[in-house]
mmCIF file of C-alpha atoms in Angstrom:
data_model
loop_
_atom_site.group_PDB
_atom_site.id
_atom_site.type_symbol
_atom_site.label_atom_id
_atom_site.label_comp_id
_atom_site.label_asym_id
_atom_site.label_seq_id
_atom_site.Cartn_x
_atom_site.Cartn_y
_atom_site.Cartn_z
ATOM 1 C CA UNK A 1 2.997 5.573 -15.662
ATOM 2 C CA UNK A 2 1.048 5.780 -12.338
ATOM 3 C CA UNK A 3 -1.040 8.490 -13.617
ATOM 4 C CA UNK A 4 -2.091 9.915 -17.604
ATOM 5 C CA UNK A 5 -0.220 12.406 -19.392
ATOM 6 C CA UNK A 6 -3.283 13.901 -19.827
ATOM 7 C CA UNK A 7 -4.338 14.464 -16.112
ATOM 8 C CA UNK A 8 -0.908 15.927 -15.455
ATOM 9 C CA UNK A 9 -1.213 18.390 -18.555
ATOM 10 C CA UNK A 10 -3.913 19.833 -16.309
ATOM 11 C CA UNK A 11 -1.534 20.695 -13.467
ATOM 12 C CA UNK A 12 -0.294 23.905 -12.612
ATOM 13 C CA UNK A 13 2.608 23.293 -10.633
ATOM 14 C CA UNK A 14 4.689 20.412 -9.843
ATOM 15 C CA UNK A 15 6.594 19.419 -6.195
ATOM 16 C CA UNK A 16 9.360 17.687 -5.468
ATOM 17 C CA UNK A 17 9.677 16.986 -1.537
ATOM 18 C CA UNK A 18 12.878 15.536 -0.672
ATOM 19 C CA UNK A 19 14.762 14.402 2.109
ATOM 20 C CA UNK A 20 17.486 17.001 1.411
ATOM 21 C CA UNK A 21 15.651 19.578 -0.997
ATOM 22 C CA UNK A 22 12.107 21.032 -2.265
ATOM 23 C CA UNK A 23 11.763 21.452 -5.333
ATOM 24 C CA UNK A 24 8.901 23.739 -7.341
ATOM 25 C CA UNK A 25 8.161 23.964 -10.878
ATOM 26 C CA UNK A 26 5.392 26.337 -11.956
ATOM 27 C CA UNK A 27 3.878 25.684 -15.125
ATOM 28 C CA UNK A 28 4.892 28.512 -18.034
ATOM 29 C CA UNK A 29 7.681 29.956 -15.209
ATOM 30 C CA UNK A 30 9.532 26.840 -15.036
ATOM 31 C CA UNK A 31 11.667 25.702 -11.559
ATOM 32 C CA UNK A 32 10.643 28.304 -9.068
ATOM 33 C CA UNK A 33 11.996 27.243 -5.812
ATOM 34 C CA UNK A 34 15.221 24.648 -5.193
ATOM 35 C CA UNK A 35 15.908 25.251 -1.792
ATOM 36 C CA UNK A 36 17.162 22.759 1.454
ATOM 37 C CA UNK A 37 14.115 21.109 3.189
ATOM 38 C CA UNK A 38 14.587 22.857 6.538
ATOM 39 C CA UNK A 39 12.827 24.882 8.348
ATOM 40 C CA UNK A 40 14.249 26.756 11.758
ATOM 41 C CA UNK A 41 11.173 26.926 14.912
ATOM 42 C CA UNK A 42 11.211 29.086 18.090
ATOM 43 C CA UNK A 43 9.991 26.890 20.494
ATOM 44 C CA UNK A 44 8.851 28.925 22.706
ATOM 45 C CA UNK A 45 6.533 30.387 20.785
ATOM 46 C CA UNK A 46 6.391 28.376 17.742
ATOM 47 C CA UNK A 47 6.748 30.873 14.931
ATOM 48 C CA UNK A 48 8.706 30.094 11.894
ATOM 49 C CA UNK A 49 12.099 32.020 11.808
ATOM 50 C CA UNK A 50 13.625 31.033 8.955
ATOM 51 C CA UNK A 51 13.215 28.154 5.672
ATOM 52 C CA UNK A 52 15.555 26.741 3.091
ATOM 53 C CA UNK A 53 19.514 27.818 2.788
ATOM 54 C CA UNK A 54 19.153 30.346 5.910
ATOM 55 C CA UNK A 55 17.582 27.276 7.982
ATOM 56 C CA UNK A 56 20.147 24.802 6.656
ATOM 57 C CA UNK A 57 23.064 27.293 8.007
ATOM 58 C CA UNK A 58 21.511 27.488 11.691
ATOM 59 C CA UNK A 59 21.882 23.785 11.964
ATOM 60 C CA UNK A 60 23.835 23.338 14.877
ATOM 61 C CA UNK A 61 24.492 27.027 15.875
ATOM 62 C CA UNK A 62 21.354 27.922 17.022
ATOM 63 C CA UNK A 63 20.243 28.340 21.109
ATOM 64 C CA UNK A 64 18.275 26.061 22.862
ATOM 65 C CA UNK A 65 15.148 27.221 22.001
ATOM 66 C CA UNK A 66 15.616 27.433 18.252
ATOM 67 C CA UNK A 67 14.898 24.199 16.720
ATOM 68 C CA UNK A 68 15.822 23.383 13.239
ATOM 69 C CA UNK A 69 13.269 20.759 11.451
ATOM 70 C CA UNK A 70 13.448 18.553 8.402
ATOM 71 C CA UNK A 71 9.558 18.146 7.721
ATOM 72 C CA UNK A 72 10.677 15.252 5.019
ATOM 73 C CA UNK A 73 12.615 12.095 5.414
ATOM 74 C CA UNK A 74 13.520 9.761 2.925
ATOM 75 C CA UNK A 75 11.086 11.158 -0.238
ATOM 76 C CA UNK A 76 7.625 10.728 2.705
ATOM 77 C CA UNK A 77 6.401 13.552 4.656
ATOM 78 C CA UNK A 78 6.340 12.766 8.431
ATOM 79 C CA UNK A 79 5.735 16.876 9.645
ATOM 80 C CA UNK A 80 2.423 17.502 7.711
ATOM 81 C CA UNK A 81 2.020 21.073 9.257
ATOM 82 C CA UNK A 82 5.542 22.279 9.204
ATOM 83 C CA UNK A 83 5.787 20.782 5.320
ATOM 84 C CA UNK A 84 2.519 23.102 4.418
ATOM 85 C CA UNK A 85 4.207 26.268 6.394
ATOM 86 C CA UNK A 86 7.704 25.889 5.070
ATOM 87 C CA UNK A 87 6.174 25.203 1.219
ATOM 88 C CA UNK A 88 4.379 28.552 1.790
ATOM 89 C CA UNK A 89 7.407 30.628 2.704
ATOM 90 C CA UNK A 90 9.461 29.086 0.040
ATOM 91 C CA UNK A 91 6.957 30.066 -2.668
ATOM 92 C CA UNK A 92 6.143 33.528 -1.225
ATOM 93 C CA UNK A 93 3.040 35.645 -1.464
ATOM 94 C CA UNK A 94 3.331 37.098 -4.864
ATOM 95 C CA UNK A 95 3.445 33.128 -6.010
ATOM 96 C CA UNK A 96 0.673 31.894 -4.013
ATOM 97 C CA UNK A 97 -1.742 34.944 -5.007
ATOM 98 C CA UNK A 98 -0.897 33.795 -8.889
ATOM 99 C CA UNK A 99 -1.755 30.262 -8.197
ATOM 100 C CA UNK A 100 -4.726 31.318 -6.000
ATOM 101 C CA UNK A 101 -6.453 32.959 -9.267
ATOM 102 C CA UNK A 102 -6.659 29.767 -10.752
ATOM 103 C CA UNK A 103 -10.327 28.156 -10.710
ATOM 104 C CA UNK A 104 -8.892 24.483 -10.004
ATOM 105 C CA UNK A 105 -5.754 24.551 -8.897
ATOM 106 C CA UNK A 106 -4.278 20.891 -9.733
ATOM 107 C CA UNK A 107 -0.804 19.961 -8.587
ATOM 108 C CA UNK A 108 1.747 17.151 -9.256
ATOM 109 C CA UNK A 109 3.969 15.314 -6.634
ATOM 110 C CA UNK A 110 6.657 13.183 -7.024
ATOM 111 C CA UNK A 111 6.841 10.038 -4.474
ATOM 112 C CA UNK A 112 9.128 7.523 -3.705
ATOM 113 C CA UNK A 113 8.733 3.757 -5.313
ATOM 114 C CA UNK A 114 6.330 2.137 -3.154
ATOM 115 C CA UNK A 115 5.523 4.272 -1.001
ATOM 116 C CA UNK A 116 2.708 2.916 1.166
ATOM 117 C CA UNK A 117 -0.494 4.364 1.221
ATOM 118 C CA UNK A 118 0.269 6.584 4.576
ATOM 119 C CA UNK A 119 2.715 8.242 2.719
ATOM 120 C CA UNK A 120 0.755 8.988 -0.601
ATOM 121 C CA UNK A 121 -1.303 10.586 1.580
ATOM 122 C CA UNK A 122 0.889 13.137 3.474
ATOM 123 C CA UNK A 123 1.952 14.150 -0.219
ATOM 124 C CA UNK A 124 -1.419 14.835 -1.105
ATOM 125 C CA UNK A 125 -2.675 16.495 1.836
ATOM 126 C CA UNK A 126 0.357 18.886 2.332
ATOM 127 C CA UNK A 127 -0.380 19.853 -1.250
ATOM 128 C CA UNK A 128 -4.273 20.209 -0.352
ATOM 129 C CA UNK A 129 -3.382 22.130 2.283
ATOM 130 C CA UNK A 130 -1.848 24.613 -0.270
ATOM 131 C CA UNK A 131 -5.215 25.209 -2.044
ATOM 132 C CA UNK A 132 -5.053 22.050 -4.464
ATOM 133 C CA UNK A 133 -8.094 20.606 -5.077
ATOM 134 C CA UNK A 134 -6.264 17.834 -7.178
ATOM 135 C CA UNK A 135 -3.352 16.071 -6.441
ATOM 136 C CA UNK A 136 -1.587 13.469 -8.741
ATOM 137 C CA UNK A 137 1.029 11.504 -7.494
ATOM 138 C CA UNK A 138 4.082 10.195 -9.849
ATOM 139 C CA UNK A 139 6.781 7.908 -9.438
ATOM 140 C CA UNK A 140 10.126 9.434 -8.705
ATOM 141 C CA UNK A 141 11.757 6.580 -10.985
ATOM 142 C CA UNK A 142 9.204 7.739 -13.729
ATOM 143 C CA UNK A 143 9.760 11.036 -13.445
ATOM 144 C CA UNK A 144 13.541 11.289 -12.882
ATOM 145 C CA UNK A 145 13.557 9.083 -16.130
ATOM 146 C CA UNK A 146 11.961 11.653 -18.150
ATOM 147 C CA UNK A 147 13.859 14.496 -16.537
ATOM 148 C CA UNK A 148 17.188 12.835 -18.026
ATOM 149 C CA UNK A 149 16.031 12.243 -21.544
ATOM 150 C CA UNK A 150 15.758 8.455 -21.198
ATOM 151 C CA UNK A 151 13.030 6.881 -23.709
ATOM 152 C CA UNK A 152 11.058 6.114 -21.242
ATOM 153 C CA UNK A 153 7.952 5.593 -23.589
ATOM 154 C CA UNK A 154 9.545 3.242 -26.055
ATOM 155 C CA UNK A 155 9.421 -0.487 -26.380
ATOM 156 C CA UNK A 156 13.651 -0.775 -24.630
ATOM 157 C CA UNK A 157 14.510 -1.547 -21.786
ATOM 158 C CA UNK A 158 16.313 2.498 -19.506
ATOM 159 C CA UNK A 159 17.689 1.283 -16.504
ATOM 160 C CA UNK A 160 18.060 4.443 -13.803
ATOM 161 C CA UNK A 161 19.474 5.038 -10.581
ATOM 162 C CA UNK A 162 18.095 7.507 -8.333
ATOM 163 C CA UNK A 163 20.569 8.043 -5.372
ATOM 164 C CA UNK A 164 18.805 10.135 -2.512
ATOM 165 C CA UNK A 165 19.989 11.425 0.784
ATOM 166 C CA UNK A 166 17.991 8.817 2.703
ATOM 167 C CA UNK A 167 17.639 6.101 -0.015
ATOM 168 C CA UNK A 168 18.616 4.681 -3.366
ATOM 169 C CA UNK A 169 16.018 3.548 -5.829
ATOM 170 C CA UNK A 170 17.228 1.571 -8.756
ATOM 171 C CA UNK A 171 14.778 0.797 -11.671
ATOM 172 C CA UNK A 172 14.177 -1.124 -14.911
ATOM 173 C CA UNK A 173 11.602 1.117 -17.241
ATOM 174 C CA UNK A 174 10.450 -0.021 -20.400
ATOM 175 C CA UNK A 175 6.892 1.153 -22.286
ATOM 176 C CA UNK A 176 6.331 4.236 -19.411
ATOM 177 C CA UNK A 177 6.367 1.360 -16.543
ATOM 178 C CA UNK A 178 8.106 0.196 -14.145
ATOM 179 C CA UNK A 179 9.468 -3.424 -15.244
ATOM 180 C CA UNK A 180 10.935 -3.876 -11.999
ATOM 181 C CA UNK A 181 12.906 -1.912 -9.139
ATOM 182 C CA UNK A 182 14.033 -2.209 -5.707
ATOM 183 C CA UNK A 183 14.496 0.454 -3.125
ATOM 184 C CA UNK A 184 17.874 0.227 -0.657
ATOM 185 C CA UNK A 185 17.937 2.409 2.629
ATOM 186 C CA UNK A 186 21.223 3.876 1.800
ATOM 187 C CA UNK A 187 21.797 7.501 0.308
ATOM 188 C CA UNK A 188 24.053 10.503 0.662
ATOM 189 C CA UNK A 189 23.477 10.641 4.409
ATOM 190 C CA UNK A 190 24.779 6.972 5.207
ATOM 191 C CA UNK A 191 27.987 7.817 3.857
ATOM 192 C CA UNK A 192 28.021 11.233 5.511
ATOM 193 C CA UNK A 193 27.509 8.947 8.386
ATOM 194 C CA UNK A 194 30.568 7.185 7.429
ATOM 195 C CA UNK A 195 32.691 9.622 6.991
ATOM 196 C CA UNK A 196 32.228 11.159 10.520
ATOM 197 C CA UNK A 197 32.655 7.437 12.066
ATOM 198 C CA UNK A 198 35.584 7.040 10.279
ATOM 199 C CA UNK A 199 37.573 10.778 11.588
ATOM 200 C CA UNK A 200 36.279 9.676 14.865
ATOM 201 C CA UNK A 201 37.781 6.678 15.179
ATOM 202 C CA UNK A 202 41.135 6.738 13.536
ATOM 203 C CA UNK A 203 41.831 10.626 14.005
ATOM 204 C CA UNK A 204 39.083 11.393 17.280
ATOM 205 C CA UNK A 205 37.636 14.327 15.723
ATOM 206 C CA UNK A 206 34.088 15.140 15.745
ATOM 207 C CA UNK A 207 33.235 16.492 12.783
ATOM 208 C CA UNK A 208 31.254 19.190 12.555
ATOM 209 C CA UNK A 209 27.897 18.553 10.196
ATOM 210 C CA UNK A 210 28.550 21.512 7.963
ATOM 211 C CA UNK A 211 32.128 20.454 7.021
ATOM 212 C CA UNK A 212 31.030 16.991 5.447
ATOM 213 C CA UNK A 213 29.703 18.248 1.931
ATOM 214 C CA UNK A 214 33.457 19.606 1.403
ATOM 215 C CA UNK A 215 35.577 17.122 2.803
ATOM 216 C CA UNK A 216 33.060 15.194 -0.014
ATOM 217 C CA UNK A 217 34.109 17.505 -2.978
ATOM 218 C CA UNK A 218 37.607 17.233 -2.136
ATOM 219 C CA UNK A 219 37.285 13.611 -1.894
ATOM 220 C CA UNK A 220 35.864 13.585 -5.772
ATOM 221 C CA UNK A 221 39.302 15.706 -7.051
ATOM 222 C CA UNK A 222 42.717 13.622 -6.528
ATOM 223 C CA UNK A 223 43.300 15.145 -3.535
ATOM 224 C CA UNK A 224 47.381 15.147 -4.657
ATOM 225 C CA UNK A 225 49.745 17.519 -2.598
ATOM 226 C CA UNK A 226 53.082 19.104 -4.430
ATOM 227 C CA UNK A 227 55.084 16.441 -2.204
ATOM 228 C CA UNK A 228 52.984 13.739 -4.007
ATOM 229 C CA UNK A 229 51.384 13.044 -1.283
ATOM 230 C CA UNK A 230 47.103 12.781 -0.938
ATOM 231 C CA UNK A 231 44.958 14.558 1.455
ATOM 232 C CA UNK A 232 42.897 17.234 3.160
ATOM 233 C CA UNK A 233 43.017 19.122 6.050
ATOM 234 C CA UNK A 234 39.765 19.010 8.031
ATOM 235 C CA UNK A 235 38.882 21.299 11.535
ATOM 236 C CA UNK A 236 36.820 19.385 13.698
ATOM 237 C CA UNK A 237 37.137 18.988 17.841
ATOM 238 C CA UNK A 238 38.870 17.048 19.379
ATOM 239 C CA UNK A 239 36.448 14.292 21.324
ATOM 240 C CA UNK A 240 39.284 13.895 24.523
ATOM 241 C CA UNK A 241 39.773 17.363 25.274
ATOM 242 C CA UNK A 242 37.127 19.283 23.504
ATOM 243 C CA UNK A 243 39.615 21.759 21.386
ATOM 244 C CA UNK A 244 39.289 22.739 18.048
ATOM 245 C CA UNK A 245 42.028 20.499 16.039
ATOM 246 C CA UNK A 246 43.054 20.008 12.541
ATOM 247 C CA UNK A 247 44.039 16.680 11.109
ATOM 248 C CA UNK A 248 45.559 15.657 7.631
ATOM 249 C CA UNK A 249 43.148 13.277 6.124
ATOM 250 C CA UNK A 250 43.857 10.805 3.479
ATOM 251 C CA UNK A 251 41.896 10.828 0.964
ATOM 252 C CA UNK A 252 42.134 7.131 -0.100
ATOM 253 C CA UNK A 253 41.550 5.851 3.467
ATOM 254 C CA UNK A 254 37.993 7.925 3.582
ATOM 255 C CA UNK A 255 37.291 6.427 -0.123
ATOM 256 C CA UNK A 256 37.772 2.888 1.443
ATOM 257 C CA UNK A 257 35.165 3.136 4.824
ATOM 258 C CA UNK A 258 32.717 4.965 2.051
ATOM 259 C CA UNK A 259 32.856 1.976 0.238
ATOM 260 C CA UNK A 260 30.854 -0.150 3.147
ATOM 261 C CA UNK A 261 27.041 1.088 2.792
ATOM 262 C CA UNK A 262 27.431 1.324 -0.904
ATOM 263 C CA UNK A 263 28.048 -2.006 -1.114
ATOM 264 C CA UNK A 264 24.355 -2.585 -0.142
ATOM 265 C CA UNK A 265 23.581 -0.452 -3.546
ATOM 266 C CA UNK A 266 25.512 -2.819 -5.568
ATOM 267 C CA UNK A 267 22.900 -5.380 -3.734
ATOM 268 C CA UNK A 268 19.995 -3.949 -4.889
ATOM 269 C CA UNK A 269 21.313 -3.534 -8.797
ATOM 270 C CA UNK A 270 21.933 -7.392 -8.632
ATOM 271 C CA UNK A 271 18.925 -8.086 -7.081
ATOM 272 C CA UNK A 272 16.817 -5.676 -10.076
ATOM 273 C CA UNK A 273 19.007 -7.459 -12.716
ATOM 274 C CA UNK A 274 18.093 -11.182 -11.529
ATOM 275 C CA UNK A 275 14.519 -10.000 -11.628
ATOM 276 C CA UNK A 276 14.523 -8.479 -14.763
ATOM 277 C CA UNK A 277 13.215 -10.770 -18.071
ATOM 278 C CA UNK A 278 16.662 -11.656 -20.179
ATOM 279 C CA UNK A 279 15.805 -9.490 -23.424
ATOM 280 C CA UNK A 280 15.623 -6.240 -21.482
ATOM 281 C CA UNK A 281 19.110 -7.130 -19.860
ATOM 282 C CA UNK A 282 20.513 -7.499 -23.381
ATOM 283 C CA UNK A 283 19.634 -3.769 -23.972
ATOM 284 C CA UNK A 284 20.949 -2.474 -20.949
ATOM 285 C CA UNK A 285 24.612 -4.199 -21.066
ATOM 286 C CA UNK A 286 24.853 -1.144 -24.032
ATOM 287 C CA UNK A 287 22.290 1.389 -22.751
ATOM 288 C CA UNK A 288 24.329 0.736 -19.287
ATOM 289 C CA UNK A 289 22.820 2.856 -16.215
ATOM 290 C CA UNK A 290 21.924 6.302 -15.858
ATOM 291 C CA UNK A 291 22.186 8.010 -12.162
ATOM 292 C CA UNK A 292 20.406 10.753 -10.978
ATOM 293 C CA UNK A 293 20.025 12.153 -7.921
ATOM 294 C CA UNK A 294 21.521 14.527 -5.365
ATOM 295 C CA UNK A 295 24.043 12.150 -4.253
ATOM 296 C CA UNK A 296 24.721 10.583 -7.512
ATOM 297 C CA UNK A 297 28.297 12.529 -7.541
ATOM 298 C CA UNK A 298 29.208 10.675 -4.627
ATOM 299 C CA UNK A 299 33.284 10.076 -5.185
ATOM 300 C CA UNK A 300 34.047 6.799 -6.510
ATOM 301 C CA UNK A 301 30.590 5.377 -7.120
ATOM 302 C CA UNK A 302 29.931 5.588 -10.794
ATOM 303 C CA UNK A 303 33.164 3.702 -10.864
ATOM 304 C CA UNK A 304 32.177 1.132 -8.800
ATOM 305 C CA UNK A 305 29.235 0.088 -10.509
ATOM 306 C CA UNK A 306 31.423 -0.450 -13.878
ATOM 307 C CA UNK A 307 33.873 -2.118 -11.859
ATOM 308 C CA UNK A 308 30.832 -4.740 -10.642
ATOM 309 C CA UNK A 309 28.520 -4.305 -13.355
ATOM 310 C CA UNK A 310 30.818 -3.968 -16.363
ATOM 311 C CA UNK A 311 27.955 -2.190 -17.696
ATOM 312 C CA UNK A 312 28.173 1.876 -19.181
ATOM 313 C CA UNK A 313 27.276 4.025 -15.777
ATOM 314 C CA UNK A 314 26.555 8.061 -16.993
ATOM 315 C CA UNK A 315 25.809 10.909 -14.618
ATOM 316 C CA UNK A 316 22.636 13.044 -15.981
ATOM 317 C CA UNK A 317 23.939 16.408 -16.690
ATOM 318 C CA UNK A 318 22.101 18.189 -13.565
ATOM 319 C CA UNK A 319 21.240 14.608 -11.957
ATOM 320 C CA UNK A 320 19.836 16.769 -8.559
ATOM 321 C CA UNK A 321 16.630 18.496 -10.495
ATOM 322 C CA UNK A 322 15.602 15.748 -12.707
ATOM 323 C CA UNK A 323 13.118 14.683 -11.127
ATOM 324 C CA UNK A 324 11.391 17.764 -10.931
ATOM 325 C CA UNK A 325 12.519 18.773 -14.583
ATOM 326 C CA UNK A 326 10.387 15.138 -15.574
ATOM 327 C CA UNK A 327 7.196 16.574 -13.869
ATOM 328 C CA UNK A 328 7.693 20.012 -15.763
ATOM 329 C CA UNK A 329 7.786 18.093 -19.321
ATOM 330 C CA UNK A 330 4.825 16.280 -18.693
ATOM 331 C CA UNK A 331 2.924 19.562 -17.653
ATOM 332 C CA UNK A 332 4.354 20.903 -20.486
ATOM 333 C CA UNK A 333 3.156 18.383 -22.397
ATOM 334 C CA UNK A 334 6.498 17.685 -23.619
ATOM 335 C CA UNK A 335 6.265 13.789 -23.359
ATOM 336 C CA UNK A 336 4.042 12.320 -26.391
ATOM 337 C CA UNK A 337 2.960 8.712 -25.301
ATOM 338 C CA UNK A 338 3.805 5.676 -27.370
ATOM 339 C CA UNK A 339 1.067 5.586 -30.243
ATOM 340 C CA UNK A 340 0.324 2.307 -31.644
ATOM 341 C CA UNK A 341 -1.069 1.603 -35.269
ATOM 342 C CA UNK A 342 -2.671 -1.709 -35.442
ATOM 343 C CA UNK A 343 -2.579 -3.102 -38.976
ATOM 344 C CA UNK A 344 -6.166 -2.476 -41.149
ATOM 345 C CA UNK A 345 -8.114 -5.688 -41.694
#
């Protein structure tokens, strides 16, 4: 693991800053805060109107002068500031006076595989900023690991899947490490991305950005009509004459131009199972792949990966906190490392 179990048994709290959500788990209270990364500015004057689920439901219906921010992109903090003020408002005074009694506060953070030393260090200085005066930094592959229940600690090879909004990180863990991983540039919002490109073109409708996420869920059921036929009706505008229009969208015709940027994620699982040494392969073509991960219900693409891998693919049973649930276990001390008895002389 990038850091002891015993340093992070020290923590108090834990933080998950992602590109779509924050994430908080308190140690002894458990997850505290699971809210949208947004936060909503009046530039004008610069004071913080609103964080989380109100901030996410301005997005595109606020005035000029209202300015909705996303602090985080892609797992790395790139609004240093803004991350410290909306972590404060999420948390809320009667939280931060609690974790301002403590003598040495110590926090957790997850970050993404790799991240380069710029990043490492917005994580730890948003936290700082917080009243930290320690900051230890896990990997999210670790730590979603854990989260799910996979042995991370033990001498097999756990294979895991951690599809993001901004990116998809794909690991081989054996012994608490990293045996090899890769990290692809295609989450949740790629095929959001998709989905909008496709209405536009073969239907010109702009979608609007709050009607993806269902037009996703229906895409996920069978999407079957009494008259056997399948669809969904979507409300978008119409991009010649501006009007609000409804179209009836087939279902298997979104499920095909989906299927372009995942292919890139099928990539990167080739790529980590060419790298990885041939007796930790054998274990995985039973263990098969775990995913985790906001976007990991994504229609379709657990069965892709059997269909390419013909490897087992599960879904964790809440794959969007596991990452943070990981951290909480090893505060909790949950996690009991690998102990090795060497035979007596």
């Amino acid at each position: 693991m990038t850091v002891s179990l015993d340093q992070l048994r020290r923590c108090h709290l834990a933080v998950d800053l992602g590109a779509a959500r924050t994430r908080v788990y308190v140690k002894g209270s458990g997850l505290v805060v699971d809210q949208p990364s947004a936060a909503a500015v009046n530039t004008r004057t610069g004071a913080l109107i609103a964080v989380g689920e109100l901030a996410e439901k301005m997005t595109g219906r606020t005035p000029s002068y209202i300015r909705v921010m996303r602090p985080v992109s892609g797992g790395t903090v790139v609004d240093i500031e803004m991350a410290q003020r909306m972590l404060r408002h999420l948390l809320g005074e009667k939280l931060r006076r609690t974790l301002r009694r403590k003598p040495r506060l110590r926090a957790a953070a997850c970050t993404p595989h790799d991240a380069d030393p710029l990043a490492q260090r917005a994580a730890v200085e948003t936290l700082v900023g917080l009243g930290a005066r320690r900051v230890e930094l896990v990997d999210t592959l670790v730590a979603a690991a854990v989260g799910c229940g996979l042995p991370v600690e033990q001498p097999e090879a756990s294979m895991i899947m951690v599809c993001g909004a901004a990116a998809t990180q794909i690991a081989v863990l054996s012994l608490g490490n990293i045996v090899t991983a890769e990290r692809i540039p295609v989450g949740g919002e790629a095929v959001d991305h998709a989905i909008v490109q496709h209405l536009r073109h073969e239907h010109a409708l702009m979608l609007p950005s709050q009607s993806v996420r269902p037009l996703r869920l229906a895409l996920s059921g069978t999407g079957g009509a009494p008259d056997g036929t399948t669809g969904t009706e979507i409300l978008g505008r119409d991009v010649a004459t501006g009007l609000a229009r409804s179209v009836k969208v087939d279902t298997a015709a979104v499920r095909e131009a989906i299927e372009t940027p995942l292919t890139a994620v099928l990539d990167g699982i080739g790529k980590v199972l060419r790298d990885c040494p041939p007796d930790l392969v054998a274990d995985l073509a039973d263990r098969g792949i775990m995913m985790v991960g906001g976007s990991a219900l994504l229609p379709g693409l657990d069965q892709m990966l059997r269909q390419w891998t013909g490897m087992p693919v599960r879904i964790a049973e809440r794959p969007d906190i596991c990452a943070v649930q990981g951290l909480g276990a090893m505060l909790e001390g949950r996690i009991k490392p690998l102990t090795l008895n060497p035979l007596a002389a």
